[in-house]
Coordinates of C-alpha atoms in Angstrom, one line a residue:
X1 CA 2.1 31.8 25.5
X2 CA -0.4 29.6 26.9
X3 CA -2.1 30.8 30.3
X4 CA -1.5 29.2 33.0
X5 CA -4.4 27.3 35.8
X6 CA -3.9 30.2 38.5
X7 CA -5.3 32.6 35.8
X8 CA -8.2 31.8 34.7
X9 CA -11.1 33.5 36.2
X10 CA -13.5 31.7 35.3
X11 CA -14.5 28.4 37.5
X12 CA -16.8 25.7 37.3
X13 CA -20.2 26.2 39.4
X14 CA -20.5 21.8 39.5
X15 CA -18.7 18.2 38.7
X16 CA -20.8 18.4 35.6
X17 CA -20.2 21.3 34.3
X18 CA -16.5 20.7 35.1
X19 CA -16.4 17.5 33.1
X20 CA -18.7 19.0 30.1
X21 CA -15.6 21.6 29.8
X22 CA -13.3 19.1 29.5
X23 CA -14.6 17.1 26.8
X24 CA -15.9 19.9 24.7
X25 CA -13.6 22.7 25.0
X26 CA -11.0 23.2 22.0
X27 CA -7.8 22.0 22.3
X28 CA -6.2 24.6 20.3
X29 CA -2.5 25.4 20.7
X30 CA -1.2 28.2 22.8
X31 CA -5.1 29.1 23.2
X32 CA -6.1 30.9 26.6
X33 CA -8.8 28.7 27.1
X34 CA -6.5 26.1 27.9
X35 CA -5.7 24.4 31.8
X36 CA -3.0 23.0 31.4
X37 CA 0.8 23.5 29.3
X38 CA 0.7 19.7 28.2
X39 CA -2.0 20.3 25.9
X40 CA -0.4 22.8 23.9
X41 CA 0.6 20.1 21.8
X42 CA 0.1 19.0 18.0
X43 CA -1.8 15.8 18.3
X44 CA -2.8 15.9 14.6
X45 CA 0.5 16.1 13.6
X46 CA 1.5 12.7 15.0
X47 CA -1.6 10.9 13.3
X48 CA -0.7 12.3 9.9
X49 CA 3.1 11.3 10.1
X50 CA 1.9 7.3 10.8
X51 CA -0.3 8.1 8.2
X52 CA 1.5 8.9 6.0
X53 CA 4.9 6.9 6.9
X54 CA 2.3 3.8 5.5
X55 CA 1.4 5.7 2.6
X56 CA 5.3 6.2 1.4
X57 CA 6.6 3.0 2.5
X58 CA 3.9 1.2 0.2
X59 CA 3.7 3.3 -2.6
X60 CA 7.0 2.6 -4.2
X61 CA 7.3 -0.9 -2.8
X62 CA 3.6 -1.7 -4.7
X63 CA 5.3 0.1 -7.7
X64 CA 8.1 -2.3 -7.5
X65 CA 5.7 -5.4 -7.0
X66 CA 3.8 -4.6 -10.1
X67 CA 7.1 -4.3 -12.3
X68 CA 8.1 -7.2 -10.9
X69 CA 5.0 -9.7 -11.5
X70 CA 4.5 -8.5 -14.8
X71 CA 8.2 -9.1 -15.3
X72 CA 7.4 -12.6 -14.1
X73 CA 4.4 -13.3 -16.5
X74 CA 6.2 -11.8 -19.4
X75 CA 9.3 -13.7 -18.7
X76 CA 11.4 -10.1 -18.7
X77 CA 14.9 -10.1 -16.5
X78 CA 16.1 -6.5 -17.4
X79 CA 18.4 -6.4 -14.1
X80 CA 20.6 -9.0 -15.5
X81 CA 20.9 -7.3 -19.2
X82 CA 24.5 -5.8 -19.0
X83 CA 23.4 -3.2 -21.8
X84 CA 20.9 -1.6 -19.3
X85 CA 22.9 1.4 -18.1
X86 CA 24.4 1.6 -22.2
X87 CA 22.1 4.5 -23.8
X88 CA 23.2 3.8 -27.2
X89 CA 21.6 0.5 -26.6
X90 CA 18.1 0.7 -28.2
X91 CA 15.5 0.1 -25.8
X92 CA 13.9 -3.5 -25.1
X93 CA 10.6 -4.3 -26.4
X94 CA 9.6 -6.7 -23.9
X95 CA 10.8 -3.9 -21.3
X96 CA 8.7 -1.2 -22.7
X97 CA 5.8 -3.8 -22.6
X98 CA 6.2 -4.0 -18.7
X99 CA 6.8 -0.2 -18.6
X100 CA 3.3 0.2 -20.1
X101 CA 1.2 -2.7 -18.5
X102 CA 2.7 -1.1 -15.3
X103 CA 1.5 2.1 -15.4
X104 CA -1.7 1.2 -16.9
X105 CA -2.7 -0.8 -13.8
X106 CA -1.1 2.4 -11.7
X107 CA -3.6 4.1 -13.4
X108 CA -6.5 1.1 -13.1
X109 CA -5.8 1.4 -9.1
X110 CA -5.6 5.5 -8.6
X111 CA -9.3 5.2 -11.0
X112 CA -10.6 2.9 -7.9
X113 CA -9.4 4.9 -5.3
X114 CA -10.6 7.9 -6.7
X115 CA -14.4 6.7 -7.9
X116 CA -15.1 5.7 -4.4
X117 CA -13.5 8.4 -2.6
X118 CA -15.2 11.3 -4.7
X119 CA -18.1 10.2 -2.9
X120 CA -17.2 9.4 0.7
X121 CA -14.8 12.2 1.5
X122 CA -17.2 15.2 1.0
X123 CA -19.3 13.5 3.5
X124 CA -16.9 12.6 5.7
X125 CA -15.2 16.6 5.8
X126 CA -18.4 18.3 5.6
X127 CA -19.7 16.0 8.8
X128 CA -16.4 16.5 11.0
X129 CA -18.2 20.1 11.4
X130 CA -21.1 18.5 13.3
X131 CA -19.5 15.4 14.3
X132 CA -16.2 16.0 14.9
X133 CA -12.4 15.6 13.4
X134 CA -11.5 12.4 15.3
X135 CA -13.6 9.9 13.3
X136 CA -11.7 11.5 9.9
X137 CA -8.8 10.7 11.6
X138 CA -9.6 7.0 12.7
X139 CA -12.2 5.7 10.0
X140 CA -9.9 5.9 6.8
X141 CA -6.6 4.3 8.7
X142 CA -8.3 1.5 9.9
X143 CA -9.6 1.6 5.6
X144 CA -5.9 2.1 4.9
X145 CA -5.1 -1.3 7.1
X146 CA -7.6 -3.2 5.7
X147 CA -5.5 -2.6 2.2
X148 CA -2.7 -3.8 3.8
X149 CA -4.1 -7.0 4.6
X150 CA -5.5 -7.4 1.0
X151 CA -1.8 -6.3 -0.4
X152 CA -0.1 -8.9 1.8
X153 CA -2.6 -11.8 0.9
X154 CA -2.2 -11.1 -2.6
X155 CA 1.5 -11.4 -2.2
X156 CA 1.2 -14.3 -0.1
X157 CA -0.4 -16.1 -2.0
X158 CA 0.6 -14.7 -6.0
X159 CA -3.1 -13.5 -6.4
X160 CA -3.1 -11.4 -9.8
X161 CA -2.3 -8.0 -9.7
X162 CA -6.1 -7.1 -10.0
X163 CA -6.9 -7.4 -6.5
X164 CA -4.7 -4.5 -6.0
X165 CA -7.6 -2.8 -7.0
X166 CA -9.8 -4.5 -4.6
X167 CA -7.8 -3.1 -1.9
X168 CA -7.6 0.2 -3.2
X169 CA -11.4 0.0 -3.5
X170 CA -12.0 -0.9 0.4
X171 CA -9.2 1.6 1.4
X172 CA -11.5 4.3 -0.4
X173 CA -14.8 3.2 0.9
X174 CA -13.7 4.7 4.3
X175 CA -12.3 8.2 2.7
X176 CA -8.5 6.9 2.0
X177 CA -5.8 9.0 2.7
X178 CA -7.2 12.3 1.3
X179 CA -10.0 12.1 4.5
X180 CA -7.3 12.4 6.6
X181 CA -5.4 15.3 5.2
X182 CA -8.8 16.6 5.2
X183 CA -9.2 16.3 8.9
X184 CA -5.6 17.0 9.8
X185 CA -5.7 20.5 7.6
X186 CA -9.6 21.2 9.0
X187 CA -8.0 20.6 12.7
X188 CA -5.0 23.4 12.1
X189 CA -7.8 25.8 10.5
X190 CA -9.7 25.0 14.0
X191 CA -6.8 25.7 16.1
X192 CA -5.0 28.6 14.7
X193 CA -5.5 32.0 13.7
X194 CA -5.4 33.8 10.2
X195 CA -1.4 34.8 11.0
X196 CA -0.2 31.8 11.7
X197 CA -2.1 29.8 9.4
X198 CA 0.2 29.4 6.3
X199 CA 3.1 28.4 8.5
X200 CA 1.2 25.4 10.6
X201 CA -0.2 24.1 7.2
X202 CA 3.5 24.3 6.3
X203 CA 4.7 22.5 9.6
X204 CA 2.1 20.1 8.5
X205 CA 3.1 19.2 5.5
X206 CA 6.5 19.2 6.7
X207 CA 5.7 15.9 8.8
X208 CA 4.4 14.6 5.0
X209 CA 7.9 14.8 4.0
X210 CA 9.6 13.7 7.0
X211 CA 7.9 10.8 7.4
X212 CA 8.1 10.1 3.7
X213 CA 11.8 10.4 3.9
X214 CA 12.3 8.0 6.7
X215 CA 10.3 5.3 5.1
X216 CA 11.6 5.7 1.8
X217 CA 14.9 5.1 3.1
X218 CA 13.9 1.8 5.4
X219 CA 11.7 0.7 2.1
X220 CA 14.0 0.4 -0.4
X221 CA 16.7 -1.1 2.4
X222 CA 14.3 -3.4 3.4
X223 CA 12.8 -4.5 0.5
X224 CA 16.2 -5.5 -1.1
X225 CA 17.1 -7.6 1.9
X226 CA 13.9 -9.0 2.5
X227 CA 11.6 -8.8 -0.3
X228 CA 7.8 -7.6 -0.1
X229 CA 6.0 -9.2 2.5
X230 CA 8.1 -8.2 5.7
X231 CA 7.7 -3.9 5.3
X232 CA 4.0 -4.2 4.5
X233 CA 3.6 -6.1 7.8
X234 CA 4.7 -2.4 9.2
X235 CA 2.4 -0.7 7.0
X236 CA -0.5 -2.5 8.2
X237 CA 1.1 -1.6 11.6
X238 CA 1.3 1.7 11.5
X239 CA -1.8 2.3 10.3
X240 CA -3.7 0.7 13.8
X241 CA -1.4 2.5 15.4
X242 CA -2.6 6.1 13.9
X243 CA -6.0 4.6 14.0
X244 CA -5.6 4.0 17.9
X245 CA -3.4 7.2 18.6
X246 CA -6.2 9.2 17.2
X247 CA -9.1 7.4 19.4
X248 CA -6.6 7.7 22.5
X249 CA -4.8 10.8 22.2
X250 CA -6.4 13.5 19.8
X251 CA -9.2 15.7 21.4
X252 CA -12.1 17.6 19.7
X253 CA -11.6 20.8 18.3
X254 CA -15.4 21.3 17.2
X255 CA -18.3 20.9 19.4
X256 CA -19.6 17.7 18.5
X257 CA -23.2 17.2 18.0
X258 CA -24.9 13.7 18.7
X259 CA -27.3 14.2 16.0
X260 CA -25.2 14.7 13.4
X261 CA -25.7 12.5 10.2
X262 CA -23.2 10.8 7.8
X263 CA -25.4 9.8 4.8
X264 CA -27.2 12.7 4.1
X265 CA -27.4 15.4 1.3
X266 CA -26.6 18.3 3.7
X267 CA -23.2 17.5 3.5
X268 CA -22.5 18.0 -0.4
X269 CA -24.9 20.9 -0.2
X270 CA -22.6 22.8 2.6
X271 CA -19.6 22.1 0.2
X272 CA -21.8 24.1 -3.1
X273 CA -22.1 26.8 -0.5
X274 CA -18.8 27.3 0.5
X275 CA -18.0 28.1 -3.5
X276 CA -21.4 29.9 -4.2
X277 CA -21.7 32.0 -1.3
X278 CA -20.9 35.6 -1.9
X279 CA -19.0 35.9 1.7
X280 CA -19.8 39.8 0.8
X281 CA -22.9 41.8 1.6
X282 CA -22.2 43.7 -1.4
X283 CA -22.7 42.0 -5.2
X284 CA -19.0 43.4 -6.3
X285 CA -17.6 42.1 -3.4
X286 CA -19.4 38.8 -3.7
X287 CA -18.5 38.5 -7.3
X288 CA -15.0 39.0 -6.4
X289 CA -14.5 36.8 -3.6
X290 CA -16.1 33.9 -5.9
X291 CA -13.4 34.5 -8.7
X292 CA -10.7 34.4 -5.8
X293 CA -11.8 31.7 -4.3
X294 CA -12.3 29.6 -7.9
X295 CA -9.3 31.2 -9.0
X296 CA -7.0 29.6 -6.4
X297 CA -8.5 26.2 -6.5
X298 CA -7.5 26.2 -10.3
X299 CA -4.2 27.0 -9.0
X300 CA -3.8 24.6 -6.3
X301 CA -5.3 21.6 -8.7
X302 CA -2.6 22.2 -11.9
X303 CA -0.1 21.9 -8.9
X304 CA -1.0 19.2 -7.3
X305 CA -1.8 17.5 -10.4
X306 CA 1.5 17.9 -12.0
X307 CA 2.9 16.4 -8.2
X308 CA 0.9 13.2 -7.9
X309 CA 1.3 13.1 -11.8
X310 CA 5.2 13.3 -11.9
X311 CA 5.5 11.3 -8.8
X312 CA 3.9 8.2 -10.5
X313 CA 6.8 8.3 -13.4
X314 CA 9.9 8.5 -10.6
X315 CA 10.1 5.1 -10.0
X316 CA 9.3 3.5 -13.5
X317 CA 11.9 6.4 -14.8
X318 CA 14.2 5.0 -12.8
X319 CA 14.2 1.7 -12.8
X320 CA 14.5 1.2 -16.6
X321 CA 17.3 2.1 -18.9
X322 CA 19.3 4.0 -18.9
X323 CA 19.2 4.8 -15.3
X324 CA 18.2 1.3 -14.3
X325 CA 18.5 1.8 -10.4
X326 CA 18.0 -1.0 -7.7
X327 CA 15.7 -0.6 -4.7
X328 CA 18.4 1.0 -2.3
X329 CA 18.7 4.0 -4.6
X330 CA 14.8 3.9 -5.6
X331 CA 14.8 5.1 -2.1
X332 CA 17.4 7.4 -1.9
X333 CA 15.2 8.8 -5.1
X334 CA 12.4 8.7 -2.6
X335 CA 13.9 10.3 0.2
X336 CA 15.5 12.9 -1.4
X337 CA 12.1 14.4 -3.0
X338 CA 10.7 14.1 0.7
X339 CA 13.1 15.8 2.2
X340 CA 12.3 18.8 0.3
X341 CA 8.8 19.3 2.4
X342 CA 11.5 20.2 4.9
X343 CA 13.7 22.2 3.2
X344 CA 10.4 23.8 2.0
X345 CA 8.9 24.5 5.5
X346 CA 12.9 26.2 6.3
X347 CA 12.3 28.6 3.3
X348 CA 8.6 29.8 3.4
X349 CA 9.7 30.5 7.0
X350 CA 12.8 32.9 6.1
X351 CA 11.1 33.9 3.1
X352 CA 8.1 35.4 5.1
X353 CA 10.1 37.8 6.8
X354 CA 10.4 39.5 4.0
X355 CA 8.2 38.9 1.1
X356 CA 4.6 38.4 0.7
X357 CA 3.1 34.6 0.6
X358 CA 2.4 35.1 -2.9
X359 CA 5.6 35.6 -4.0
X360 CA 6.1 32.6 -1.5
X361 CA 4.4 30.4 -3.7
X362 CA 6.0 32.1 -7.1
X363 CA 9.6 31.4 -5.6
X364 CA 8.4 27.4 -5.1
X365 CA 6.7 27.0 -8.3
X366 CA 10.0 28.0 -10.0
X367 CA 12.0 25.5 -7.9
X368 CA 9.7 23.0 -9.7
X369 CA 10.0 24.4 -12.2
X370 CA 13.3 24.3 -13.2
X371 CA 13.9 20.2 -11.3
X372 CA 11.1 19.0 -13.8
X373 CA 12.9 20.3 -16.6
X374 CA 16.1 18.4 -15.1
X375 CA 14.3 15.2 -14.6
X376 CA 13.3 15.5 -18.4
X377 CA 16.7 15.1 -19.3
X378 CA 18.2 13.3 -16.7
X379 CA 20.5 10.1 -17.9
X380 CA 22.6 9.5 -15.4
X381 CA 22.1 8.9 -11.5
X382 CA 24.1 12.4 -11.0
X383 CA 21.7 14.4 -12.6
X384 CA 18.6 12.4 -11.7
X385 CA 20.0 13.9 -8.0
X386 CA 20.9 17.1 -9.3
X387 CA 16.8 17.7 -10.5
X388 CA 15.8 16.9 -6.7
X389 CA 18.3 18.6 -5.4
X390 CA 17.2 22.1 -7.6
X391 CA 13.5 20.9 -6.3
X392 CA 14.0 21.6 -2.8
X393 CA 11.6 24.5 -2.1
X394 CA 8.7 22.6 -4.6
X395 CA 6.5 22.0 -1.7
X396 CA 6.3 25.9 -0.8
X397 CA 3.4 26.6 -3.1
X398 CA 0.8 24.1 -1.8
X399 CA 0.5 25.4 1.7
X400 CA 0.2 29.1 0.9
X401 CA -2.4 28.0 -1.5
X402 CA -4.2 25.9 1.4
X403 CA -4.0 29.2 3.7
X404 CA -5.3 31.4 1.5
X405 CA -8.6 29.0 0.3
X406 CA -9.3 28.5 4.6
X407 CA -8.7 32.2 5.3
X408 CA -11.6 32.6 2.7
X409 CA -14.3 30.8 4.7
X410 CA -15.7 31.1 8.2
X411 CA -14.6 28.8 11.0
X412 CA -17.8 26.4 10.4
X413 CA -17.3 25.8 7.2
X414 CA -13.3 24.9 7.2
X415 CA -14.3 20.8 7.5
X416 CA -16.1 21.3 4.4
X417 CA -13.9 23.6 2.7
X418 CA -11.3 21.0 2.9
X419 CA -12.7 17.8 2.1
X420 CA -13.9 20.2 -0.9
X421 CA -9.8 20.3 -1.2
X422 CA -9.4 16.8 -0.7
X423 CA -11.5 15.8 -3.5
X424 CA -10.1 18.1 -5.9
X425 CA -6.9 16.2 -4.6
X426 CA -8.9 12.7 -5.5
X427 CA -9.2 14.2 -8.9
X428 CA -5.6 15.7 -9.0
X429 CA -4.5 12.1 -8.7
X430 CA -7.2 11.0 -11.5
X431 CA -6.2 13.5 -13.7
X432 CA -2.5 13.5 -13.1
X433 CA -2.6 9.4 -13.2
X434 CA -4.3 9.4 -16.2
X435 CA -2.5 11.5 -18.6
X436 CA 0.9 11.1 -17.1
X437 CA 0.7 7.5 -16.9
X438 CA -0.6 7.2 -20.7
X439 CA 1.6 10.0 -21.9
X440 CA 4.7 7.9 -20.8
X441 CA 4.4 4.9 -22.8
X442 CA 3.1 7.0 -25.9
X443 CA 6.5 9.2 -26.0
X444 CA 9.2 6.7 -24.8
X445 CA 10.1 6.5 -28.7
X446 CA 10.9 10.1 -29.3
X447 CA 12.0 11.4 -25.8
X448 CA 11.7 9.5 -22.5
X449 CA 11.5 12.6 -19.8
X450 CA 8.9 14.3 -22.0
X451 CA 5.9 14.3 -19.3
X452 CA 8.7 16.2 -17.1
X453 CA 9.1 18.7 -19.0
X454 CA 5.2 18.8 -20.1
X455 CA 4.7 19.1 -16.2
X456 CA 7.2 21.7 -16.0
X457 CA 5.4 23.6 -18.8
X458 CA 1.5 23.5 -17.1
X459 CA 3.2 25.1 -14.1
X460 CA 3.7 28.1 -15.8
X461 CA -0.1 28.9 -15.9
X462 CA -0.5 28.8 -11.8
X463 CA 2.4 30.9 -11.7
X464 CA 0.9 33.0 -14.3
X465 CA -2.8 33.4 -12.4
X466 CA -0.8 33.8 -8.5
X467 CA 1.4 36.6 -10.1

């Protein structure tokens, strides 16, 4: 429980030293510290579900808008082909040709993102320890806006598709969406202890998936009554409006230091130390606590690889044949994988009364297991459902993995620890965008949900290394 005023002992001898307190003292929940019960809030929490309400409301709907102009140029109409939903049908070249082109510029856009943001988000993580986690919070959605105005003038106007990647390019210039997980999961490190940890990563990547849901669902709605333009009016929205709830709302939870600066080499070099120091005075120990520390970002980089990787191939998997699904149930799709960061954050939390967060993780890696090997298979809209449904505790792995790499480092070094994280995310997406988005087109003549059950396959090596 959070103390109360009439408790605290200790007082303020001046007006200075009074106002000094309040800017610079941590804002961590239920922390005794505290003066007052309304700050036992989660600040950070609202931030990351604007955040990333923009990012799931735009990622399908720029999928869509990609299929759709290369539809255009190529003169395909595959939602008018009667034969779409009929298996036995063999498959249209012309569609396989817009299949490919479109995730080959998927994979040209996640290759912009990631080049610039390998390089601006370990300065930005590593400097929230000196500077603070608010401007990680503000910087990349006002980056993420600026996208938004590039998408909509492009759409506006029937740019080509290529400056998509100009946007992308911008958005990564100020850190991009993985800055701000990297802030967000930095501020819970800040602001919570080592028992609790696993839990309030959890909460927070609950408010990933129930933000996802809820745009998912308005997306696909939206887009089929409105077309393009209107729901990324509310992505450019939403993003000011995390942008300006951060700078309003959000208060420090490190000591910020005036001095502190962004382009400097100190940053990258704090991020080598967190993975070279010993964190042992003794060499077995040191040696030890390397190989966990390496050992768990392995695991936590095959995950998330074979998430961002997957999650590319949803839509495109659906929208062809023989599934062939409009935009209302693209975001059904959508919603229903989101909701599983819910139904996730419900079972790590029963499933820590009585097991170990290892066997936490073990029990969500064979949820995903088993949905990938669904989705490989899938040829109907039942089963497509039945895969997400059987995927409902697939998000329960991530977060024990997050805990575990933060409980591993001291409380200075959790800003750098993490944007360490979020560019192994960067290259998660890289990797995962890359050969997920080339396997598909290579191996829709012999088996269309082979990169599912690949997926499902690599899992088995995390699982292998947490058990």
């Amino acid at each position: 429980m959070c103390s109360p005023p009439h408790q605290l002992t200790m007082k303020p001898t001046s007006r200075v030293a009074t106002k000094r307190r309040l800017m610079f003292r941590t804002p961590a929940p239920c922390d005794h510290r505290l003066t007052s019960h309304a700050r036992c809030r989660f600040p950070w929490s609202q931030v990351l579900f604007l955040s990333m309400f923009s990012l799931a409301l735009q990622a399908p709907l720029s999928t869509q808008y990609l299929w759709d102009r290369i539809s255009e140029d190529l003169g395909y109409n595959g939602s008018k082909r009667s034969e779409c939903s009929n298996g036995s049908v063999p498959p249209d070249p012309l569609q396989t040709e817009v299949e490919t082109l479109t995730a080959h510029w998927n994979l040209y856009i996640s290759l912009g993102g990631f080049s610039v943001g390998l390089l601006v988000v370990p300065l930005l993580g590593s400097w929230s320890d000196l500077a603070g986690r608010r401007p990680v919070l503000i910087l990349p959605n006002l980056g993420l806006a600026l996208q938004a105005v590039v998408y909509l003038v492009v759409m506006y106007l029937k740019l080509p598709v290529v400056y998509f990647l100009l946007g992308r390019l911008l958005s990564g210039l100020s850190g991009d969406f993985n800055a701000i997980l990297a802030g967000c999961f930095a501020y819970v490190a800040d602001t919570s202890d080592r028992k609790s940890r696993t839990i309030r990563v959890a909460v927070l990547e609950a408010c990933l998936g129930l933000s996802g849901m809820l745009a998912s669902i308005i997306g696909g709605q939206w887009r089929r009554a409105q077309g393009y333009i209107n729901p990324f009016w509310l992505v450019l929205a939403t993003n000011l409006a995390a942008a300006l709830y951060a700078y309003l709302f959000v208060r420090e939870s490190v000591l910020p230091d005036p001095s502190a600066k962004l382009l400097t080499f100190r940053h990258h070099k704090a991020i080598w130390h967190v993975f070279s120091s010993t964190g042992s005075t003794s060499e077995e120990g040191g040696r030890l606590h390397r190989c966990k520390l390496w050992l768990y970002t392995l695991c936590f980089f095959m995950v998330v690889t074979v998430h961002f990787g997957s999650r590319e191939l949803y839509v495109l998997y659906e929208l062809s044949s023989p599934l062939c699904w409009g935009p209302a149930l693209i975001g059904y799709g959508s919603a229903a994988q989101h909701l599983a960061y819910l139904s996730s954050l419900l079972g790590l939390k029963i499933m820590q009364r009585c097991l170990e967060d290892s066997w936490v993780a073990l029990v969500g890696l064979a949820s995903n297991i088993i949905g990938l090997v669904v989705f490989s298979v899938a040829d109907t809209t039942q089963l497509m459902f039945t895969g997400y449904a059987l995927c409902f505790l697939f998000m329960a792995a991530t977060p024990v993995l997050r805990s575990k790499l933060s409980k591993m480092v001291g409380p200075s070094e959790q800003g750098a620890l993490f944007a360490s994280v979020a560019c192994v995310e960067s290259l998660c997406l890289l990797v995962g965008s890359g050969l997920f988005n080339s396997l598909y087109p290579a191996t829709l003549h012999f088996m269309k949900g082979f990169p599912f059950l690949l997926a499902a396959i690599i899992l088995f090596i995390p699982a292998g290394i947490i058990g």
